[in-house]
Amino acid sequence: MTDSSTTDEAERGSTEAAFAVDDDAERCPYCGRPFPTEHLHALHLGEEHADALTEAEAERYAAADDRESDELFQFHIKVLALLTLITFVFLYSYTFVWT
Amino acid sequence: MADTARAGTYWLTVLVTATLFAAPARAHGGPGITSGNVDTPTWLFLMTGGGVVAVSFLLTSFVTDRDLLESYHDRRVSIPGGAAIRRWGGPVGGGIGLLGLAGVVVTGVFGPPEAARSFAVLLVWVVWWAGFTASTYLVGNSWPALDPFGRLAAPLAGDGRLSLPDWVGRWPAVAGLLLLVWLEVVTAVASNPTQLTVVVGAYLVATVVGSVLLGHGTWRRQIDPISGVFELYGRVAPVKRTDDGLELAAPGAALTDVDADATTIASEIGFVIALLWVTTFDGFVATPGWQSIAAPIIRAGVPAELAYFGAMLGGYALFFGVYWGASKRVRSSGTTYRSAPRIAAAFAPALVPIAAGYHFGHYFPYFLTQLPASVVVTLSPLSPPIAPPVLGLPGWVSWVGPVAVLSGHLLAVWAAHTRAFDLFTGRLQPIRSQYPYVVVMVLYTITGLWLLAQPTIDAPFI
């Protein structure tokens, strides 16, 4: 079950089976896939339907992509902090606790 | 991004190497191999294993380039001469398979009764179940060419006279797999040539009857546990079969092609979980831990076989439940509307490398030890030498267990990561979606390494 950018009825049908969703969910106008947040929907537009976007949608995607990059950067800072912590926990365990 | 990816891979390698050399643990091998104790304190050994998996997840979070990930699993290189190998592989492999089957039946009935001298036992357990199985996940699945059971049943099988209701799905294969492993544990089929021949014969009859009644395709797809296991293992391997040749894929790349709609979603997931569970069960019943759990039950009058059966079913239900629960949690951790069964089906194949890792860790030392005996006995199957030679293993072999288990887990984390980018949107959602699985995976690594670190005993009470 992968996403494709087709818009035909069959795709909509299989999309329904793949999602458990409330009726008022925001849906992609191109493939009918539902999204829980506006941000994810905007990202999806650029990733799957880049060729078909209107200007407004392309702007939404660009803004969402910017935000995603910022958040990913922050996330990676946290990951690095965690990696450092783990390194020291192991270093400590092997040098002091074990021997 | 490619740079960070390379840096990630580099640090991953450094970390794994450092970890493995810092934690000298002696794993137990297959049957007949003495076990030692872990040199590092067990808690540190387990924590290190869990830590490596967690860290590998954190490092994969740096690889977020969709094009890179897509090209990783889409890239295929065709193998020159693949068509010829395929053309000749069928008849040659089929001949070898039939010869092997005939050899097992003849020596099982007329050969020597001792396991160490029996061609039937050595061929089935050493060459086939340890060696051949390893080749299906390390090289490629050649069982369709080799399979003597399917070949004998094929001329008789048509389109099938009966058809199964849809809900049956792949559950018969799950039941078959659990049943085969249970038989292996509670009977002497692993060492008694006569019992082994009975099981092989029964399997042949089942294949023929099943293929005639249901059609060969249905038999292989929904009922036959052995083809199912090799098909799954084959997805880990680099060599893939195409319509008319062979091609190479990156390790684990085919784990993202999910065929959940072939039967029913739950049963397809169920089969992957069954494969994972039986490899764990094999190790679990040979630990003192199991002995102390089982002792009061068996003292209360429950037959030992039944206790093993109960443990087999209970453990399977637990594994399935935990995986299903984690898949449900993905809906909230990744903020997605995707339905839990679809999520579970999408990520289930990523678990196969873990099963392969456990299989390799468990059977590789056993395979090496018994290889000379297998060769010598094959040369004179009906009158083998009194004591066929076995190989004394060098010390480094004790590393194979932990390395194989960890490698399996790392490949699984990577396969799930690439799959998540296929399934979810943006760059953070795919990473966050993996939280529940990572927690489960770390716990499972710790469990698996704990089993490896236990002293091995003979499965008790039987």
Coordinates of C-alpha atoms in Angstrom, one line a residue:
Chain A
M1 CA 0.0 0.0 0.0
T2 CA 1.9 3.0 -1.2
D3 CA 0.8 6.4 -2.1
S4 CA 0.6 7.4 -5.7
S5 CA -0.4 10.7 -7.2
T6 CA -3.2 9.3 -9.3
T7 CA -6.7 10.7 -8.8
D8 CA -8.8 7.9 -10.2
E9 CA -11.6 6.3 -8.2
A10 CA -9.8 3.0 -7.6
E11 CA -7.0 4.9 -5.8
R12 CA -9.7 6.7 -3.7
G13 CA -11.2 3.3 -2.9
S14 CA -7.9 1.8 -1.7
T15 CA -7.1 5.0 0.2
E16 CA -10.3 4.5 2.2
A17 CA -9.2 1.0 3.2
A18 CA -5.8 2.2 4.3
F19 CA -7.0 5.0 6.7
A20 CA -9.1 5.0 9.8
V21 CA -10.4 8.5 9.8
D22 CA -13.2 10.8 11.0
D23 CA -15.4 12.3 8.2
D24 CA -14.4 15.9 8.6
A25 CA -10.7 15.3 8.1
E26 CA -8.9 17.5 5.7
R27 CA -8.3 15.7 2.4
C28 CA -5.8 16.1 -0.4
P29 CA -7.7 17.5 -3.4
Y30 CA -5.6 15.4 -5.8
C31 CA -5.6 11.9 -4.2
G32 CA -8.1 12.1 -1.4
R33 CA -5.6 11.1 1.3
P34 CA -6.7 12.5 4.7
F35 CA -4.4 14.5 6.9
P36 CA -4.6 15.2 10.6
T37 CA -2.8 18.5 10.4
E38 CA -2.7 21.3 7.8
H39 CA 1.1 21.2 8.0
L40 CA 1.3 17.5 6.9
H41 CA -1.1 18.2 4.1
A42 CA 1.0 21.1 2.8
L43 CA 4.1 18.9 2.8
H44 CA 2.3 16.1 1.0
L45 CA 1.2 18.5 -1.8
G46 CA 4.8 19.3 -2.6
E47 CA 6.1 15.7 -2.2
E48 CA 3.5 13.9 -4.2
H49 CA 1.9 16.4 -6.5
A50 CA 4.6 18.9 -7.2
D51 CA 3.7 19.1 -10.9
A52 CA 0.0 19.8 -10.4
L53 CA 0.1 22.5 -7.7
T54 CA -1.5 25.9 -8.0
E55 CA 0.5 28.9 -7.0
A56 CA -1.1 29.2 -3.6
E57 CA -0.5 25.5 -2.9
A58 CA 3.1 25.8 -4.0
E59 CA 3.5 28.7 -1.5
R60 CA 1.9 26.6 1.3
Y61 CA 4.4 23.8 0.5
A62 CA 7.4 26.1 0.5
A63 CA 6.4 27.6 3.9
A64 CA 5.7 24.1 5.4
D65 CA 9.0 22.8 4.0
D66 CA 10.8 25.7 5.7
R67 CA 9.1 25.0 9.0
E68 CA 9.9 21.3 8.6
S69 CA 13.6 22.1 8.1
D70 CA 13.7 24.3 11.2
E71 CA 12.0 21.7 13.3
L72 CA 14.2 18.9 12.0
F73 CA 17.2 21.0 12.9
Q74 CA 16.0 21.4 16.5
F75 CA 15.2 17.7 16.6
H76 CA 18.7 16.9 15.5
I77 CA 20.2 19.1 18.2
K78 CA 18.2 17.1 20.7
V79 CA 19.4 13.8 19.1
L80 CA 23.0 15.0 19.4
A81 CA 22.5 15.8 23.0
L82 CA 21.0 12.4 23.6
L83 CA 23.8 10.7 21.8
T84 CA 26.4 12.6 23.9
L85 CA 24.6 11.5 27.0
I86 CA 24.4 7.9 25.9
T87 CA 28.1 8.0 25.1
F88 CA 29.0 9.2 28.5
V89 CA 26.7 6.8 30.3
F90 CA 28.5 3.9 28.5
L91 CA 31.9 5.4 29.0
Y92 CA 31.2 5.7 32.7
S93 CA 29.7 2.2 32.9
Y94 CA 32.7 0.6 31.2
T95 CA 35.4 2.5 32.9
F96 CA 34.2 2.9 36.5
V97 CA 31.2 0.7 37.2
W98 CA 32.4 -2.5 35.6
T99 CA 36.0 -2.7 36.9
Chain B
M1 CA 22.3 15.2 3.5
A2 CA 24.4 12.5 1.8
D3 CA 27.3 13.7 3.8
T4 CA 25.5 13.3 7.1
A5 CA 24.3 10.0 5.8
R6 CA 27.9 8.9 5.3
A7 CA 29.0 10.3 8.6
G8 CA 26.1 8.5 10.2
T9 CA 27.2 5.2 8.7
Y10 CA 30.7 5.8 9.7
W11 CA 29.8 6.5 13.3
L12 CA 27.5 3.6 13.4
T13 CA 30.3 1.3 12.3
V14 CA 32.7 2.7 14.9
L15 CA 30.1 2.3 17.6
V16 CA 29.2 -1.2 16.7
T17 CA 32.8 -2.2 16.5
A18 CA 33.7 -0.6 19.8
T19 CA 30.7 -2.1 21.5
L20 CA 31.4 -5.6 20.3
F21 CA 35.0 -5.5 21.2
A22 CA 34.2 -4.0 24.6
A23 CA 31.7 -6.7 25.5
P24 CA 33.2 -10.1 25.2
A25 CA 30.4 -12.5 25.6
R26 CA 30.3 -16.1 24.9
A27 CA 27.1 -17.1 23.1
H28 CA 25.8 -20.6 23.1
G29 CA 25.5 -22.2 19.7
G30 CA 23.2 -24.9 18.5
P31 CA 22.7 -28.3 20.0
G32 CA 25.9 -30.0 21.2
I33 CA 27.9 -26.9 21.8
T34 CA 29.0 -26.1 25.3
S35 CA 28.3 -22.7 26.6
G36 CA 30.4 -20.3 28.7
N37 CA 29.5 -17.4 30.9
V38 CA 29.5 -13.9 29.8
D39 CA 32.7 -12.2 30.8
T40 CA 31.1 -8.7 31.1
P41 CA 28.4 -8.4 33.8
T42 CA 25.2 -9.4 32.1
W43 CA 23.4 -6.2 32.9
L44 CA 26.2 -4.3 31.0
F45 CA 26.1 -6.7 28.1
L46 CA 22.3 -6.3 27.8
M47 CA 22.4 -2.5 28.2
T48 CA 25.1 -2.3 25.5
G49 CA 22.9 -4.3 23.1
G50 CA 19.8 -2.2 23.8
G51 CA 22.0 0.9 23.5
V52 CA 23.4 0.0 20.1
V53 CA 19.8 -0.4 18.7
A54 CA 18.7 2.9 20.3
V55 CA 21.7 4.7 19.0
S56 CA 21.3 3.2 15.5
F57 CA 17.8 4.6 15.4
L58 CA 19.0 8.1 16.5
L59 CA 21.7 8.0 13.8
T60 CA 19.2 7.0 11.0
S61 CA 17.3 10.1 11.9
F62 CA 20.0 12.1 10.1
V63 CA 19.2 10.4 6.8
T64 CA 16.1 12.3 5.7
D65 CA 16.7 12.7 2.0
R66 CA 13.7 11.1 0.3
D67 CA 15.5 10.7 -3.1
L68 CA 18.4 9.0 -1.4
L69 CA 16.1 6.6 0.5
E70 CA 14.0 5.9 -2.6
S71 CA 17.0 5.1 -4.7
Y72 CA 18.3 2.8 -1.9
H73 CA 15.4 0.5 -2.2
D74 CA 14.6 0.9 -5.9
R75 CA 18.0 0.4 -7.2
R76 CA 18.5 -3.0 -8.9
V77 CA 21.6 -4.3 -10.8
S78 CA 20.9 -7.2 -13.1
I79 CA 23.3 -10.1 -12.8
P80 CA 25.0 -11.2 -16.1
G81 CA 24.2 -14.8 -16.9
G82 CA 21.2 -14.7 -14.6
A83 CA 18.9 -16.1 -17.3
A84 CA 21.2 -19.1 -17.8
I85 CA 21.5 -19.7 -14.1
R86 CA 17.7 -19.6 -13.9
R87 CA 17.3 -22.0 -16.8
W88 CA 19.8 -24.5 -15.5
G89 CA 19.0 -23.9 -11.8
G90 CA 15.6 -25.5 -12.1
P91 CA 16.6 -28.9 -13.4
V92 CA 19.9 -29.1 -11.5
G93 CA 18.4 -27.8 -8.2
G94 CA 15.4 -30.1 -8.7
G95 CA 17.7 -33.1 -9.2
I96 CA 19.7 -32.3 -6.1
G97 CA 16.5 -31.8 -4.1
L98 CA 15.0 -35.1 -5.2
L99 CA 18.3 -36.9 -4.6
G100 CA 18.5 -35.4 -1.1
L101 CA 14.9 -36.4 -0.3
A102 CA 15.5 -39.9 -1.5
G103 CA 18.8 -40.1 0.5
V104 CA 17.0 -38.9 3.7
V105 CA 14.2 -41.5 3.3
V106 CA 16.6 -44.4 2.5
T107 CA 19.2 -43.7 5.2
G108 CA 16.4 -42.8 7.7
V109 CA 15.1 -46.3 7.3
F110 CA 18.1 -48.4 6.5
G111 CA 21.0 -46.2 7.8
P112 CA 22.7 -46.2 11.2
P113 CA 20.4 -45.0 14.1
E114 CA 23.0 -42.7 15.8
A115 CA 22.4 -39.0 15.0
A116 CA 26.1 -38.2 14.6
R117 CA 26.4 -40.9 11.9
S118 CA 23.0 -40.5 10.2
F119 CA 23.0 -39.0 6.7
A120 CA 19.3 -38.2 7.2
V121 CA 19.9 -36.2 10.4
L122 CA 23.0 -34.4 9.2
L123 CA 21.4 -33.5 5.8
V124 CA 18.2 -32.2 7.3
W125 CA 19.5 -30.3 10.3
V126 CA 23.1 -29.3 9.4
V127 CA 23.1 -28.9 5.6
W128 CA 19.5 -27.9 5.1
W129 CA 18.1 -26.2 8.2
A130 CA 21.4 -24.6 9.3
G131 CA 23.3 -24.1 6.0
F132 CA 20.7 -23.8 3.3
T133 CA 18.5 -21.5 5.4
A134 CA 21.5 -19.2 6.0
S135 CA 22.0 -19.1 2.2
T136 CA 18.4 -17.9 1.7
Y137 CA 19.0 -14.8 3.7
L138 CA 22.6 -14.2 2.9
V139 CA 22.5 -14.9 -0.8
G140 CA 19.0 -15.6 -2.2
N141 CA 16.1 -17.9 -2.0
S142 CA 16.8 -20.9 -4.2
W143 CA 14.1 -23.1 -2.5
P144 CA 11.6 -22.9 -5.4
A145 CA 14.3 -24.5 -7.6
L146 CA 15.3 -27.1 -5.0
D147 CA 12.0 -28.0 -3.3
P148 CA 11.6 -31.8 -3.9
F149 CA 8.2 -31.8 -2.2
G150 CA 6.6 -29.3 -4.6
R151 CA 8.3 -31.0 -7.5
L152 CA 6.8 -34.4 -6.7
A153 CA 3.4 -32.8 -6.1
A154 CA 3.4 -30.6 -9.2
P155 CA 2.4 -33.2 -11.8
L156 CA -0.6 -34.2 -9.7
A157 CA -1.7 -30.8 -8.8
G158 CA -4.2 -28.9 -10.9
D159 CA -6.1 -25.8 -10.1
G160 CA -7.5 -27.3 -6.9
R161 CA -10.8 -28.9 -6.2
L162 CA -11.6 -27.0 -3.0
S163 CA -11.2 -23.3 -2.3
L164 CA -10.5 -21.9 1.1
P165 CA -12.7 -19.1 2.6
D166 CA -11.0 -15.7 2.6
W167 CA -10.6 -15.5 6.4
V168 CA -8.4 -18.5 6.5
G169 CA -5.6 -16.4 4.9
R170 CA -2.2 -17.5 5.9
W171 CA -3.1 -18.9 9.3
P172 CA -2.6 -22.5 8.3
A173 CA 1.1 -21.7 7.5
V174 CA 1.4 -20.0 10.9
A175 CA -0.1 -23.1 12.6
G176 CA 2.2 -25.3 10.5
L177 CA 5.3 -23.4 11.4
L178 CA 4.5 -23.4 15.2
L179 CA 3.7 -27.1 14.9
L180 CA 7.0 -28.0 13.2
V181 CA 9.0 -26.1 15.7
W182 CA 7.1 -27.6 18.6
L183 CA 7.7 -31.1 17.1
E184 CA 11.4 -30.3 16.8
V185 CA 11.5 -29.4 20.5
V186 CA 9.4 -32.1 22.1
T187 CA 10.2 -35.1 20.0
A188 CA 13.5 -36.7 19.1
V189 CA 13.0 -35.6 15.5
A190 CA 16.3 -33.6 15.7
S191 CA 18.3 -36.7 16.5
N192 CA 16.4 -39.9 15.7
P193 CA 16.6 -40.8 12.0
T194 CA 13.4 -42.9 12.1
Q195 CA 11.2 -40.1 13.6
L196 CA 12.8 -37.7 11.2
T197 CA 11.9 -39.9 8.2
V198 CA 8.3 -40.1 9.5
V199 CA 8.0 -36.3 9.7
V200 CA 9.6 -35.9 6.3
G201 CA 7.2 -38.5 4.8
A202 CA 4.2 -36.9 6.5
Y203 CA 5.3 -33.5 5.1
L204 CA 5.5 -35.1 1.6
V205 CA 2.1 -36.6 1.9
A206 CA 0.7 -33.3 3.1
T207 CA 2.2 -31.5 0.2
V208 CA 0.8 -33.9 -2.3
V209 CA -2.7 -34.0 -0.8
G210 CA -2.7 -30.2 -0.2
S211 CA -1.6 -29.4 -3.7
V212 CA -4.1 -31.8 -5.3
L213 CA -7.0 -30.5 -3.2
L214 CA -6.3 -26.8 -3.1
G215 CA -3.9 -26.3 -6.0
H216 CA -0.2 -25.8 -5.8
G217 CA -0.3 -22.0 -5.6
T218 CA -2.7 -22.0 -2.6
W219 CA -0.7 -24.7 -0.9
R220 CA 2.6 -22.8 -1.3
R221 CA 1.1 -19.4 -0.5
Q222 CA -1.2 -20.1 2.4
I223 CA -0.4 -23.5 3.9
D224 CA 3.2 -24.6 3.4
P225 CA 5.2 -23.0 6.2
I226 CA 8.6 -24.0 4.7
S227 CA 8.3 -22.1 1.4
G228 CA 6.8 -19.2 3.4
V229 CA 9.9 -19.0 5.7
F230 CA 12.3 -19.2 2.8
E231 CA 10.3 -16.6 0.8
L232 CA 10.5 -14.2 3.8
Y233 CA 14.2 -14.9 4.4
G234 CA 14.9 -14.4 0.7
R235 CA 13.7 -10.8 1.0
V236 CA 16.7 -10.0 3.2
A237 CA 19.1 -11.4 0.7
P238 CA 20.8 -9.4 -2.1
V239 CA 20.0 -11.7 -5.0
K240 CA 16.4 -11.5 -6.3
R241 CA 14.7 -13.5 -9.0
T242 CA 13.0 -11.6 -11.8
D243 CA 10.8 -13.0 -14.5
D244 CA 13.7 -14.2 -16.6
G245 CA 16.9 -13.6 -14.7
L246 CA 18.5 -12.5 -11.5
E247 CA 19.3 -9.1 -10.0
L248 CA 21.0 -7.6 -7.1
A249 CA 19.3 -5.3 -4.5
A250 CA 20.7 -3.5 -1.5
P251 CA 20.4 -5.5 1.7
G252 CA 16.9 -5.3 3.1
A253 CA 15.7 -3.2 0.1
A254 CA 13.0 -5.8 -0.8
L255 CA 11.6 -5.7 2.7
T256 CA 9.8 -2.6 1.8
D257 CA 7.8 -4.3 -1.0
V258 CA 4.8 -5.4 1.1
D259 CA 2.4 -8.0 -0.2
A260 CA -0.2 -7.6 2.6
D261 CA -3.2 -8.0 0.3
A262 CA -2.1 -11.4 -0.9
T263 CA -4.3 -13.0 1.7
T264 CA -5.5 -11.2 4.8
I265 CA -3.5 -8.5 6.6
A266 CA -3.7 -10.0 10.0
S267 CA -2.5 -13.4 8.8
E268 CA 0.4 -12.0 6.7
I269 CA 1.6 -10.1 9.8
G270 CA 0.9 -13.3 11.9
F271 CA 3.3 -15.3 9.7
V272 CA 6.2 -12.8 10.1
I273 CA 5.6 -12.7 13.8
A274 CA 5.5 -16.5 13.9
L275 CA 8.9 -16.7 12.2
L276 CA 10.3 -14.2 14.7
W277 CA 8.8 -16.1 17.7
V278 CA 9.9 -19.6 16.7
T279 CA 13.6 -18.5 16.5
T280 CA 13.2 -17.0 20.0
F281 CA 11.3 -20.0 21.3
D282 CA 14.1 -22.4 20.3
G283 CA 16.5 -20.5 22.5
F284 CA 14.1 -19.8 25.3
V285 CA 13.2 -23.5 26.1
A286 CA 16.9 -24.3 26.5
T287 CA 17.4 -21.9 29.4
P288 CA 17.3 -22.5 33.1
G289 CA 14.7 -19.7 33.2
W290 CA 12.2 -21.8 31.3
Q291 CA 13.0 -24.8 33.5
S292 CA 12.1 -22.9 36.6
I293 CA 8.9 -21.6 35.0
A294 CA 7.9 -25.1 33.7
A295 CA 8.8 -27.1 36.8
P296 CA 5.7 -26.3 39.0
I297 CA 3.4 -26.7 36.0
I298 CA 4.7 -30.1 35.2
R299 CA 4.8 -31.1 38.9
A300 CA 1.1 -30.2 38.9
G301 CA 0.5 -33.1 36.5
V302 CA 0.4 -31.3 33.1
P303 CA 2.2 -33.3 30.4
A304 CA 5.5 -31.7 29.4
E305 CA 4.5 -31.7 25.7
L306 CA 1.4 -29.7 26.7
A307 CA 3.4 -27.2 28.8
Y308 CA 5.7 -26.6 25.8
F309 CA 2.7 -26.2 23.5
G310 CA 1.1 -23.7 25.9
A311 CA 4.4 -21.8 26.1
M312 CA 4.6 -21.8 22.3
L313 CA 1.1 -20.4 21.9
G314 CA 1.3 -18.0 24.8
G315 CA 4.6 -16.6 23.6
Y316 CA 3.2 -16.2 20.1
A317 CA 0.2 -14.4 21.4
L318 CA 2.4 -12.1 23.5
F319 CA 4.6 -11.3 20.5
F320 CA 1.7 -10.6 18.2
G321 CA 0.0 -8.5 20.9
V322 CA 3.0 -6.4 21.6
Y323 CA 3.6 -5.8 17.9
W324 CA 0.0 -4.9 17.3
G325 CA -0.1 -2.6 20.3
A326 CA 3.1 -0.8 19.1
S327 CA 1.5 -0.4 15.6
K328 CA -1.5 1.2 17.2
R329 CA 0.7 3.6 19.1
V330 CA 2.3 4.7 15.8
R331 CA -1.0 6.4 14.9
S332 CA -0.5 8.8 17.7
S333 CA 3.3 9.1 17.8
G334 CA 3.4 9.8 14.1
T335 CA 0.1 11.8 14.1
T336 CA -1.4 9.9 11.2
Y337 CA -4.7 8.7 10.0
R338 CA -3.3 5.5 8.6
S339 CA -5.1 2.5 10.0
A340 CA -3.2 0.4 12.6
P341 CA -3.5 -2.9 10.6
R342 CA -2.0 -1.2 7.5
I343 CA 0.8 0.2 9.6
A344 CA 1.5 -3.2 11.2
A345 CA 1.6 -4.8 7.8
A346 CA 3.9 -2.2 6.3
F347 CA 6.5 -2.6 9.0
A348 CA 6.2 -6.4 9.7
P349 CA 8.7 -7.4 6.9
A350 CA 11.3 -5.2 8.6
L351 CA 11.3 -7.8 11.4
V352 CA 12.6 -10.6 9.2
P353 CA 16.3 -9.6 9.4
I354 CA 16.0 -10.0 13.2
A355 CA 14.9 -13.6 12.8
A356 CA 17.7 -14.1 10.3
G357 CA 20.2 -12.7 12.8
Y358 CA 19.0 -15.1 15.5
H359 CA 19.1 -18.0 13.2
F360 CA 22.6 -17.3 12.1
G361 CA 23.8 -16.7 15.7
H362 CA 22.2 -19.9 16.8
Y363 CA 23.1 -22.2 14.0
F364 CA 26.4 -21.0 12.5
P365 CA 28.6 -22.5 15.1
Y366 CA 26.6 -25.7 14.9
F367 CA 27.0 -25.8 11.1
L368 CA 30.8 -25.3 11.3
T369 CA 31.1 -28.0 13.9
Q370 CA 29.1 -30.6 12.0
L371 CA 30.3 -29.8 8.5
P372 CA 33.2 -32.3 8.3
A373 CA 30.9 -35.0 9.6
S374 CA 28.3 -34.1 7.0
V375 CA 30.9 -34.4 4.2
V376 CA 32.3 -37.7 5.5
V377 CA 28.9 -39.3 6.0
T378 CA 27.6 -38.1 2.6
L379 CA 30.5 -40.1 1.0
S380 CA 29.3 -43.3 2.5
P381 CA 25.8 -42.8 3.8
L382 CA 24.9 -46.4 4.5
S383 CA 28.2 -47.4 6.3
P384 CA 29.6 -44.2 7.8
P385 CA 32.7 -44.3 10.1
I386 CA 32.1 -45.0 13.7
A387 CA 33.0 -41.5 14.8
P388 CA 32.7 -38.9 12.0
P389 CA 35.0 -36.0 12.5
V390 CA 33.7 -32.7 14.0
L391 CA 35.4 -29.4 14.0
G392 CA 36.7 -27.8 17.2
L393 CA 35.8 -24.2 17.0
P394 CA 38.2 -21.3 17.5
G395 CA 37.4 -18.7 20.2
W396 CA 36.2 -16.0 17.8
V397 CA 33.1 -18.1 16.9
S398 CA 31.6 -17.1 20.2
W399 CA 31.3 -13.6 18.8
V400 CA 29.1 -14.7 16.0
G401 CA 26.0 -14.9 18.2
P402 CA 26.0 -11.3 19.5
V403 CA 27.2 -9.9 16.2
A404 CA 24.6 -11.7 14.2
V405 CA 21.8 -10.6 16.6
L406 CA 22.8 -7.0 16.6
S407 CA 23.3 -6.9 12.8
G408 CA 19.8 -8.3 12.3
H409 CA 18.4 -5.6 14.6
L410 CA 20.4 -2.8 12.8
L411 CA 19.2 -3.9 9.4
A412 CA 15.6 -4.0 10.8
V413 CA 15.9 -0.4 12.1
W414 CA 17.2 0.7 8.8
A415 CA 14.5 -1.1 6.8
A416 CA 11.8 0.3 9.0
H417 CA 13.3 3.8 8.6
T418 CA 13.2 3.7 4.8
R419 CA 9.7 2.2 4.9
A420 CA 8.5 5.1 7.1
F421 CA 9.6 7.6 4.6
D422 CA 7.6 5.8 2.0
L423 CA 4.5 5.8 4.1
F424 CA 4.6 9.1 5.9
T425 CA 4.9 12.8 5.0
G426 CA 7.7 15.3 5.5
R427 CA 10.8 14.4 7.5
L428 CA 9.8 14.4 11.1
Q429 CA 6.6 12.4 10.9
P430 CA 8.5 9.3 9.6
I431 CA 11.0 9.5 12.4
R432 CA 8.5 10.1 15.1
S433 CA 6.3 7.3 13.8
Q434 CA 9.1 4.9 14.8
Y435 CA 9.1 5.6 18.5
P436 CA 6.9 2.7 19.6
Y437 CA 8.7 0.3 17.4
V438 CA 12.1 1.4 18.7
V439 CA 11.0 0.9 22.3
V440 CA 9.8 -2.6 21.5
M441 CA 12.9 -3.3 19.5
V442 CA 15.3 -2.3 22.3
L443 CA 13.4 -4.5 24.8
Y444 CA 13.5 -7.3 22.3
T445 CA 17.2 -7.0 21.7
I446 CA 17.7 -7.1 25.4
T447 CA 15.6 -10.3 25.7
G448 CA 17.4 -11.9 22.8
L449 CA 20.9 -11.2 24.2
W450 CA 19.7 -12.3 27.6
L451 CA 18.8 -15.7 26.0
L452 CA 22.2 -15.8 24.3
A453 CA 23.9 -15.1 27.6
Q454 CA 22.1 -17.8 29.5
P455 CA 23.8 -21.1 30.0
T456 CA 22.3 -23.6 27.5
I457 CA 20.7 -26.7 28.9
D458 CA 18.9 -29.5 27.2
A459 CA 15.2 -28.7 26.9
P460 CA 14.0 -30.0 30.2
F461 CA 11.3 -32.6 31.1
I462 CA 11.1 -34.2 27.7

